[in-house]
């Protein structure tokens, strides 16, 4: 292996730099920051398969998760936000598209609890209505990117050889293009609609999942039970989807959760830049439309942003909690 | 000759990736509704039939697609990214004008993030149960979860309106200020808020990463040895542990450069910073495809350059990689990881 290649390899899976016997760094896959779509494929956490399984893993998982205070806070946050967006219109039946008060009415006033925007529309109603678009796009785009990522990663990791090399070249190609830039270009060229935005985010956000899936599949492929299944005559597709991938699920579930947060931040960024669907209320759109009046009407941008912030925060907290609960080795910390 | 082979093969790979970016750009133009001439004519506000036919011939649109691709690649290779009719300038000129501002912003943000992130990470790793450690954890989560453009808007409200100590937007004061020193200070004054905004998310991730890797390194045998030798805590931490703990941070910097650049698009839009990101925003509003695609191309180039630089830094810090044996013969032995 040439030095150049060695470097490339090591920069692919850097999270455990030196010692194979050292404990994995703390929850590395929770670390990528907001705009980070190309964070290193975190060190695959030790699979539960390596440790003695408790009698009822599901029950123990719930117990460990519930003991984790911050994870429960995150979960409660997410439930509240889901209730607000999907049951909100019934509890607070204000049309987010019509004028309810003078423009820029201050928050906590008689008509609009969170104030009104530059057209006199109710900010609270806008947040309730916009949550649906934001959350739907976030979840759908995340599912899309995770499916692409798992497919690419599993094929590369399972077959190795030229398949691995060519798929990893494609992944590398997508990683040198800043994901948000590419999504911006795609949405600009193919007119903005919720579908275009979802597809664009799904298309740009998968490489990270692909790398993680590849590493996991490569690791599990070497295990004895896979060899046993092969000897028993299992075919490739059965081996990949029924034998190997179930074992790779724990870290991928966490990655999928975080992908939702990432996709929400993407959607918000695109809508903020005016690349959202102009006819559908979303959190980013409210901020983008009102940002020119920011210094006169702070509430118009503060509250929708707070909604994005709390949603992504809830997702990260829950993701961390799931990761810890699935990861017996890290529990001791 | 053989010692240059790795470098040559890397160069070839880099060129291959760039070619792929150019082909992608070409495909995007093909897929976009209307051909480039339609777009240009639309921007010019109409043109006569002869001019349109002339332009089509000029762009080679009357030729087969593969010929068009070859023409396009040839144009990009000679630095011809087309002409922006909205800005009334060749795209390349436009980009070169805006590039320095973006590089200044991104590098400032990166320096702030790496410095603050590593320091916070180290401090909190030294007392994992302390108050600061918890504060760093909370701050990391918050930094990861807040949309960067919203962070920028909040900082604007706080530090340009409520407590107006920084300018609202732009890179320089229109009235101008005394002399070259004044000009530098003026730019720096405008730079603070955008750079800090862009840095927040990365401070969060670097501090978390530095904390985790510092905790791991501090548990290593060679650190115990260093302590047993009776070295001061300061020398153990900064002389022995820091270098190894920095490796994951350096890797992360390289891997995230593209994201940093994409974040700059949002931050530049919030603060009206006259860089490539702001240009991207403007060209989206005007449907200025040549400019937008050229920005995509240049951002890929920037990311690749950053990846190479990270690789270099990586080799400098981690002697196990690359030219380790050569250096070890020259330099005097230094404390390194146990498994080096």
XYZ file of C-alpha atoms in Angstrom:
673
model
C 0.000 0.000 0.000
C 1.452 3.344 -0.995
C 1.724 6.027 1.668
C -0.876 8.069 -0.181
C -3.245 5.182 -0.125
C -2.508 4.532 3.511
C -3.420 8.086 4.358
C -6.573 7.888 2.349
C -7.586 4.709 4.080
C -6.895 6.072 7.495
C -8.732 9.286 6.821
C -11.724 7.187 5.967
C -12.089 5.598 9.362
C -10.285 7.940 11.655
C -12.313 7.879 14.791
C -10.170 5.271 16.493
C -6.734 6.533 15.716
C -4.265 4.331 17.394
C -5.073 1.408 19.536
C -7.429 -1.337 18.614
C -7.784 -2.203 22.280
C -8.665 1.311 23.383
C -12.301 2.038 24.099
C -14.119 3.657 21.222
C -14.323 7.445 21.495
C -17.390 8.639 23.195
C -20.438 8.437 20.949
C -18.584 9.555 17.882
C -21.494 9.247 15.506
C -23.395 11.835 17.462
C -20.675 14.370 16.910
C -21.173 15.680 13.374
C -22.296 19.262 13.534
C -25.150 20.871 11.781
C -23.865 21.345 8.299
C -21.784 18.165 8.524
C -22.847 15.706 5.965
C -19.421 14.256 5.478
C -18.398 13.589 9.028
C -16.199 10.570 9.361
C -17.975 7.315 9.476
C -17.799 6.937 13.140
C -16.086 3.995 14.645
C -18.680 1.296 14.466
C -19.791 0.754 18.006
C -19.339 -2.722 19.336
C -22.339 -4.682 18.257
C -24.478 -6.148 20.969
C -23.596 -9.512 19.478
C -20.161 -9.255 21.063
C -21.445 -9.131 24.591
C -23.570 -11.539 26.579
C -27.149 -10.722 25.747
C -29.522 -9.987 28.615
C -32.619 -12.142 28.781
C -34.893 -9.564 27.188
C -32.976 -7.063 25.088
C -35.984 -4.923 24.228
C -36.945 -4.486 27.853
C -33.403 -3.739 28.891
C -33.090 -1.239 26.055
C -36.147 0.650 27.268
C -34.907 0.575 30.855
C -31.486 1.947 29.968
C -33.042 4.561 27.713
C -35.429 5.706 30.447
C -32.637 5.975 32.993
C -30.943 8.467 30.653
C -32.403 11.814 31.712
C -31.380 13.857 28.701
C -32.661 11.222 26.280
C -36.062 11.296 27.957
C -36.094 15.097 27.735
C -35.341 14.802 24.028
C -38.086 12.242 23.573
C -40.625 14.444 25.362
C -39.546 17.395 23.185
C -40.121 15.390 20.027
C -43.524 14.160 21.186
C -44.574 17.735 22.029
C -43.426 19.002 18.639
C -45.210 16.169 16.825
C -48.422 16.842 18.764
C -48.090 20.565 18.091
C -47.710 20.163 14.334
C -50.204 17.387 13.730
C -52.888 18.150 16.327
C -52.114 21.880 16.495
C -54.588 23.063 13.853
C -57.412 21.528 15.906
C -56.320 23.185 19.143
C -55.305 26.523 17.640
C -57.522 26.989 14.572
C -56.007 30.119 13.037
C -55.361 30.309 9.299
C -51.607 30.846 8.860
C -52.100 32.440 5.436
C -54.496 35.267 6.356
C -54.002 38.568 8.117
C -55.100 38.413 11.752
C -53.654 41.667 13.070
C -51.542 44.616 11.957
C -48.175 43.665 10.479
C -45.441 43.272 13.112
C -47.832 43.042 16.060
C -45.700 42.361 19.118
C -45.764 38.878 20.634
C -47.888 38.086 23.690
C -50.516 40.512 22.364
C -54.286 39.978 22.352
C -54.603 38.417 18.879
C -51.381 36.644 18.085
C -49.529 34.988 20.981
C -46.203 34.982 19.109
C -46.815 38.187 17.153
C -47.430 38.677 13.442
C -45.154 38.849 10.428
C -44.735 41.507 7.741
C -48.126 40.627 6.274
C -49.901 40.515 9.624
C -50.018 36.730 9.607
C -49.975 34.807 12.875
C -46.497 33.466 13.637
C -47.739 30.702 15.946
C -50.157 29.453 13.292
C -47.315 29.620 10.780
C -45.082 27.519 13.008
C -47.830 24.934 13.492
C -48.567 24.791 9.777
C -44.913 24.965 8.723
C -43.931 22.108 10.993
C -45.811 19.687 8.807
C -43.810 20.509 5.693
C -40.525 20.692 7.566
C -41.009 17.406 9.417
C -42.387 15.556 6.389
C -39.523 16.665 4.175
C -37.034 15.885 6.957
C -38.263 12.354 7.563
C -38.825 11.452 3.893
C -35.477 12.822 2.763
C -33.724 11.050 5.634
C -35.369 7.731 4.735
C -34.320 8.231 1.116
C -30.723 9.051 1.990
C -30.489 6.146 4.445
C -31.876 3.678 1.893
C -29.416 4.856 -0.780
C -26.591 4.860 1.756
C -27.330 1.354 3.042
C -27.667 -0.051 -0.490
C -24.410 1.503 -1.684
C -22.555 0.646 1.532
C -23.865 -2.927 1.694
C -23.020 -3.685 -1.951
C -19.543 -2.167 -1.579
C -18.844 -3.905 1.715
C -20.282 -7.264 0.701
C -18.818 -7.720 -2.765
C -15.566 -5.807 -2.283
C -13.196 -5.695 -5.267
C -14.109 -3.555 -8.249
C -17.651 -3.055 -6.959
C -16.266 -1.577 -3.740
C -13.743 0.572 -5.574
C -16.218 2.031 -8.036
C -18.959 2.638 -5.467
C -16.475 4.300 -3.128
C -15.298 6.515 -6.009
C -18.907 7.618 -6.464
C -19.176 8.263 -2.723
C -15.957 10.251 -2.779
C -17.292 12.274 -5.695
C -20.384 13.198 -3.720
C -18.243 14.104 -0.744
C -16.139 16.685 -2.556
C -19.285 18.528 -3.594
C -20.526 20.512 -0.606
C -23.895 18.876 0.011
C -25.857 22.069 0.586
C -24.358 23.657 -2.548
C -25.361 20.668 -4.658
C -28.856 20.636 -3.174
C -29.140 24.369 -3.920
C -28.151 23.826 -7.535
C -30.530 20.883 -7.951
C -33.491 22.758 -6.506
C -32.716 25.884 -8.545
C -32.575 23.957 -11.795
C -35.585 21.729 -11.152
C -38.035 24.336 -9.791
C -38.737 24.296 -6.078
C -41.422 21.995 -4.760
C -41.573 19.755 -1.705
C -40.784 16.732 -3.919
C -37.733 18.347 -5.527
C -36.425 19.452 -2.146
C -36.908 16.009 -0.644
C -35.201 14.312 -3.587
C -32.348 16.842 -3.591
C -31.668 16.349 0.118
C -31.883 12.569 -0.236
C -29.463 12.606 -3.156
C -26.827 14.698 -1.414
C -26.991 13.321 2.137
C -26.268 9.606 1.751
C -22.447 9.268 1.577
C -22.000 9.319 5.348
C -24.482 6.469 5.832
C -22.883 4.568 2.957
C -19.470 4.661 4.615
C -20.881 3.539 7.930
C -22.899 0.726 6.321
C -19.877 -0.412 4.330
C -17.689 -0.605 7.429
C -20.365 -2.533 9.345
C -21.046 -4.990 6.522
C -17.329 -5.624 6.055
C -16.963 -6.326 9.750
C -19.947 -8.652 10.030
C -19.183 -10.439 6.773
C -16.143 -12.007 8.407
C -18.152 -13.510 11.257
C -18.709 -17.210 11.701
C -22.474 -17.155 11.436
C -22.213 -15.562 8.006
C -19.787 -18.283 6.957
C -22.281 -20.834 8.278
C -25.090 -19.308 6.225
C -22.863 -19.282 3.158
C -22.033 -22.953 3.641
C -25.730 -23.671 3.995
C -26.119 -22.352 0.469
C -27.606 -18.888 1.075
C -27.557 -16.620 -1.928
C -26.025 -13.139 -2.022
C -29.257 -11.195 -1.628
C -30.350 -13.385 1.306
C -26.939 -13.043 2.929
C -26.922 -9.252 2.583
C -30.474 -8.465 3.628
C -31.373 -11.284 6.007
C -28.064 -12.349 7.535
C -25.675 -9.385 7.556
C -27.739 -6.187 7.609
C -29.819 -7.074 10.708
C -26.567 -7.274 12.646
C -25.476 -3.917 11.270
C -28.699 -2.210 12.287
C -27.856 -0.643 15.688
C -25.388 1.994 14.435
C -27.434 2.480 11.277
C -30.576 3.197 13.304
C -28.725 5.935 15.157
C -27.345 7.291 11.887
C -30.854 7.303 10.418
C -32.155 9.271 13.395
C -29.418 11.858 13.032
C -30.082 11.979 9.277
C -33.559 13.294 10.070
C -32.012 16.173 12.006
C -29.595 16.852 9.175
C -32.388 16.805 6.593
C -34.444 19.243 8.663
C -31.488 21.627 8.826
C -31.065 21.281 5.047
C -34.715 22.005 4.385
C -34.556 25.004 6.683
C -31.439 26.307 4.943
C -32.911 25.883 1.474
C -36.203 27.543 2.430
C -34.297 30.327 4.121
C -32.451 30.996 0.851
C -35.790 31.248 -0.908
C -35.434 27.794 -2.460
C -38.381 26.308 -0.630
C -41.791 25.768 -2.100
C -43.132 29.352 -1.986
C -46.714 28.127 -1.596
C -46.098 25.921 1.415
C -45.421 27.354 4.841
C -42.289 25.981 6.468
C -40.095 27.105 9.343
C -37.222 28.125 7.096
C -39.571 30.002 4.785
C -40.979 32.137 7.623
C -37.450 33.085 8.665
C -36.368 33.797 5.092
C -39.390 35.960 4.357
C -39.045 38.011 7.518
C -35.308 38.370 7.816
C -35.238 41.810 6.217
C -37.360 43.120 9.093
C -35.279 41.336 11.697
C -34.176 44.423 13.576
C -37.740 45.730 13.923
C -39.494 42.444 14.570
C -37.195 39.968 16.293
C -40.041 37.552 17.033
C -40.682 36.799 13.369
C -37.347 34.997 13.020
C -36.693 33.957 16.614
C -39.658 31.646 17.196
C -39.573 29.627 13.953
C -35.814 29.197 14.440
C -36.435 28.051 17.976
C -38.786 25.391 16.603
C -36.054 24.079 14.281
C -33.519 24.220 17.081
C -35.671 22.305 19.567
C -36.607 19.656 16.998
C -33.030 18.937 15.994
C -31.970 19.071 19.641
C -34.645 16.515 20.530
C -33.474 14.253 17.720
C -29.833 14.454 18.826
C -30.712 13.750 22.451
C -32.817 10.741 21.512
C -30.141 9.567 19.073
C -27.529 9.730 21.826
C -29.852 7.885 24.163
C -30.521 5.084 21.667
C -26.838 4.845 20.938
C -25.989 4.485 24.622
C -28.752 1.969 25.206
C -27.646 -0.150 22.244
C -24.057 0.114 23.236
C -23.343 -1.719 26.448
C -19.659 -0.821 26.356
C -20.325 2.897 26.581
C -22.844 2.621 29.366
C -20.206 2.584 32.023
C -19.284 6.207 31.405
C 10.869 8.241 -10.633
C 9.029 5.710 -8.521
C 8.964 8.020 -5.529
C 6.836 10.484 -7.472
C 4.363 7.802 -8.498
C 2.025 8.183 -5.498
C 1.876 11.927 -6.038
C 1.222 11.464 -9.745
C -1.508 8.930 -9.133
C -3.150 11.272 -6.647
C -2.976 14.082 -9.156
C -4.588 11.842 -11.763
C -7.326 10.903 -9.311
C -7.938 14.538 -8.472
C -8.174 15.437 -12.146
C -10.577 12.532 -12.652
C -12.838 13.811 -9.899
C -12.743 17.328 -11.345
C -13.646 15.954 -14.753
C -16.580 14.175 -13.115
C -17.707 17.476 -11.583
C -17.520 19.129 -15.021
C -19.553 16.302 -16.563
C -22.124 16.635 -13.769
C -22.368 20.363 -14.464
C -22.838 19.623 -18.151
C -25.593 17.111 -17.360
C -27.322 19.639 -15.114
C -27.285 22.201 -17.928
C -28.727 19.593 -20.291
C -31.462 18.679 -17.820
C -32.375 22.247 -17.008
C -35.482 23.478 -18.764
C -34.465 25.379 -21.885
C -30.940 25.404 -23.324
C -28.283 27.883 -22.219
C -29.024 30.197 -25.121
C -32.699 30.414 -24.145
C -31.620 31.369 -20.643
C -29.150 33.970 -21.893
C -31.618 35.424 -24.367
C -34.181 35.579 -21.572
C -31.710 37.468 -19.395
C -30.822 39.834 -22.207
C -34.478 40.508 -22.764
C -34.730 39.028 -26.245
C -32.537 38.887 -29.339
C -32.976 38.541 -33.104
C -33.129 35.151 -34.824
C -29.681 35.545 -36.373
C -28.064 36.365 -33.058
C -29.731 33.337 -31.463
C -28.556 31.070 -34.278
C -25.072 32.534 -33.981
C -25.027 31.924 -30.256
C -26.258 28.359 -30.684
C -23.443 27.737 -33.124
C -21.014 29.407 -30.725
C -22.145 27.100 -27.911
C -22.127 24.155 -30.321
C -25.749 23.425 -29.563
C -26.292 22.332 -33.167
C -23.790 19.478 -32.674
C -24.259 16.017 -31.080
C -24.312 15.848 -27.283
C -20.886 14.231 -26.942
C -19.314 16.947 -29.081
C -21.054 19.505 -26.898
C -19.590 17.823 -23.816
C -16.101 17.943 -25.349
C -16.560 21.635 -26.150
C -17.773 22.288 -22.603
C -14.838 20.457 -21.006
C -12.472 22.359 -23.282
C -13.996 25.665 -22.270
C -13.773 24.933 -18.558
C -10.199 23.710 -18.943
C -9.252 27.084 -20.434
C -11.017 28.945 -17.626
C -14.055 29.894 -19.689
C -17.082 29.432 -17.464
C -19.349 31.498 -19.638
C -20.653 35.008 -19.264
C -23.007 36.264 -16.589
C -25.523 38.522 -18.258
C -26.948 39.632 -14.954
C -23.617 40.796 -13.560
C -22.393 41.711 -17.051
C -19.030 40.084 -16.520
C -17.284 36.849 -17.403
C -18.110 34.321 -14.680
C -14.451 33.654 -13.931
C -13.757 37.346 -13.212
C -16.787 37.448 -10.965
C -15.673 34.393 -9.006
C -12.085 35.527 -8.618
C -13.402 38.842 -7.272
C -15.483 37.140 -4.608
C -13.155 34.281 -3.697
C -10.835 36.179 -1.289
C -13.720 37.285 0.957
C -14.940 33.711 1.281
C -11.495 32.336 1.980
C -10.958 35.006 4.634
C -14.275 34.137 6.288
C -13.830 30.363 6.131
C -10.248 30.402 7.398
C -11.108 32.774 10.259
C -14.040 30.598 11.267
C -11.904 27.490 11.025
C -9.159 28.997 13.199
C -11.660 30.108 15.822
C -13.365 26.726 15.803
C -10.200 24.647 16.016
C -8.615 26.799 18.690
C -11.671 27.232 20.881
C -12.923 23.704 20.275
C -9.656 22.009 21.172
C -9.078 24.154 24.234
C -12.604 23.573 25.533
C -12.256 19.862 24.817
C -8.964 19.603 26.659
C -10.164 21.560 29.672
C -13.261 19.449 29.978
C -11.319 16.208 29.491
C -9.082 17.069 32.413
C -12.102 17.187 34.712
C -14.663 14.931 33.048
C -17.179 15.373 35.841
C -16.654 19.085 36.361
C -18.954 21.999 35.671
C -17.061 23.072 32.558
C -17.286 19.585 31.133
C -21.057 19.602 31.414
C -21.212 23.095 29.978
C -19.150 21.963 26.974
C -21.479 19.005 26.428
C -24.559 21.225 26.482
C -22.925 23.802 24.248
C -21.944 21.087 21.768
C -25.482 19.816 21.517
C -26.843 23.329 21.111
C -24.244 24.191 18.484
C -25.058 21.061 16.548
C -28.793 21.634 16.670
C -29.090 25.331 15.851
C -29.408 26.189 12.142
C -26.364 28.301 11.346
C -28.343 31.060 9.635
C -30.559 31.367 12.702
C -27.523 31.604 14.987
C -26.337 34.428 12.755
C -29.671 36.240 12.923
C -29.745 35.897 16.716
C -26.220 37.285 17.003
C -27.267 40.141 14.723
C -30.185 40.998 16.987
C -27.991 40.823 20.077
C -24.804 42.515 18.901
C -25.969 44.828 16.164
C -29.260 45.981 17.612
C -29.748 45.385 21.344
C -26.107 46.061 22.124
C -24.782 47.566 18.898
C -21.074 46.905 19.016
C -20.762 45.286 15.572
C -21.899 46.393 12.110
C -25.049 44.833 10.677
C -23.751 43.792 7.284
C -21.119 44.056 4.601
C -17.361 43.797 4.736
C -16.280 47.440 4.838
C -17.592 50.752 5.971
C -18.842 52.821 3.035
C -17.422 56.046 4.412
C -13.999 54.464 4.492
C -11.553 54.774 7.331
C -8.121 56.276 7.815
C -5.247 54.542 6.078
C -4.368 50.898 5.514
C -4.400 50.077 9.238
C -7.871 51.523 9.564
C -9.033 49.496 6.571
C -7.750 46.249 8.076
C -9.378 47.027 11.403
C -12.591 47.905 9.597
C -12.690 44.534 7.811
C -11.827 42.733 11.043
C -14.658 44.556 12.800
C -17.082 43.375 10.114
C -15.606 39.888 10.191
C -16.254 39.135 13.875
C -19.944 38.223 13.772
C -19.919 36.153 10.549
C -16.783 34.263 11.563
C -18.083 33.537 15.065
C -21.424 32.401 13.644
C -19.812 30.029 11.193
C -17.464 28.793 13.907
C -20.180 27.922 16.480
C -21.233 24.609 14.966
C -17.626 23.541 14.523
C -16.547 24.664 17.975
C -19.252 22.326 19.198
C -18.114 19.322 17.206
C -14.389 19.894 17.722
C -14.727 20.315 21.464
C -16.688 17.105 21.659
C -14.202 15.264 19.510
C -11.187 16.706 21.324
C -12.746 15.815 24.669
C -13.405 12.211 23.630
C -10.000 11.655 22.087
C -8.221 13.433 24.972
C -10.018 11.205 27.473
C -8.919 8.192 25.480
C -5.317 9.321 25.137
C -5.053 10.291 28.813
C -5.873 6.682 29.685
C -3.035 5.326 27.543
C -0.006 3.581 28.980
C 2.500 6.088 27.708
C 0.728 8.845 29.597
C 0.965 6.815 32.784
C 4.648 6.369 32.033
C 5.083 10.087 31.526
C 3.347 10.758 34.830
C 5.449 8.116 36.558
C 8.574 9.861 35.309
C 7.425 12.789 37.385
C 6.694 15.181 34.554
C 4.501 18.135 35.389
C 0.845 17.768 34.507
C 1.201 20.591 32.010
C 3.962 18.760 30.131
C 2.024 15.508 30.202
C -1.073 17.129 28.744
C 0.389 19.591 26.265
C 3.679 17.879 25.491
C 2.602 14.263 25.253
C -1.149 13.857 25.054
C -2.223 16.821 22.931
C -0.490 15.731 19.752
C -2.210 12.367 19.593
C -5.500 13.777 20.765
C -5.427 16.246 17.870
C -5.401 13.587 15.146
C -9.176 13.038 15.013
C -9.734 16.804 15.079
C -7.466 17.305 12.067
C -9.268 14.531 10.216
C -12.589 16.116 11.003
C -11.401 19.525 9.757
C -10.551 17.988 6.402
C -13.735 15.995 6.099
C -15.907 18.934 7.029
C -14.344 21.583 4.876
C -17.045 21.191 2.259
C -19.686 21.653 4.902
C -17.888 24.692 6.246
C -17.979 26.135 2.764
C -21.672 25.338 2.380
C -22.307 26.937 5.779
C -20.553 30.025 4.436
C -23.280 30.361 1.801
C -25.869 30.792 4.534
C -23.694 32.987 6.760
C -22.669 35.253 3.885
C -26.315 35.664 2.964
C -27.234 36.616 6.522
C -24.426 39.147 6.901
C -24.250 40.365 3.287
C -20.632 39.242 3.217
C -19.483 39.809 -0.376
C -18.099 36.324 -1.021
C -18.866 33.315 -3.186
C -21.769 32.262 -0.978
C -23.486 35.599 -1.356
C -22.809 35.331 -5.089
C -24.430 31.884 -5.098
C -27.492 33.347 -3.395
C -27.674 36.198 -5.900
C -27.304 33.863 -8.856
C -30.075 31.630 -7.487
C -32.397 34.624 -7.350
C -31.498 35.532 -10.953
C -31.451 31.932 -12.252
C -27.897 32.661 -13.366
C -26.924 29.032 -14.121
C -23.393 29.618 -15.502
C -22.388 31.436 -12.308
C -24.075 28.904 -10.039
C -22.439 25.914 -11.733
C -19.057 27.623 -11.749
C -19.414 28.171 -7.994
C -20.203 24.473 -7.578
C -17.066 23.653 -9.556
C -14.889 25.998 -7.524
C -16.266 24.744 -4.245
C -15.285 21.212 -5.292
C -11.796 22.492 -6.094
C -11.563 24.202 -2.702
C -12.667 21.034 -0.930
C -10.079 18.962 -2.760
C -7.314 21.434 -1.943
C -8.421 21.384 1.684
C -8.374 17.576 1.700
C -4.802 17.546 0.414
C -3.719 20.110 3.006
C -5.362 18.048 5.743
C -3.489 15.012 4.538
C -0.229 16.931 4.841
C -1.099 18.136 8.336
C -2.149 14.631 9.242
C 1.218 13.241 8.250
C 3.028 15.943 10.191
C 1.103 15.119 13.353
C 0.872 11.359 13.047
C 4.266 9.822 12.331
C 2.772 6.388 11.735
C 1.499 7.596 8.405
C 3.417 8.431 5.259
C 7.040 9.458 5.505
C 7.431 8.311 9.085
C 10.604 6.288 8.654
C 12.355 9.078 6.811
C 11.551 11.644 9.419
C 12.421 9.465 12.347
C 15.948 9.116 11.052
C 16.363 12.864 10.854
C 14.523 14.181 13.854
C 15.313 13.373 17.418
C 12.919 10.939 19.034
C 9.807 12.447 20.449
C 7.233 10.955 22.766
C 4.701 9.194 20.641
C 1.753 6.874 20.986
C 2.427 3.531 22.610
C 1.681 1.596 19.472
C 3.736 3.798 17.174
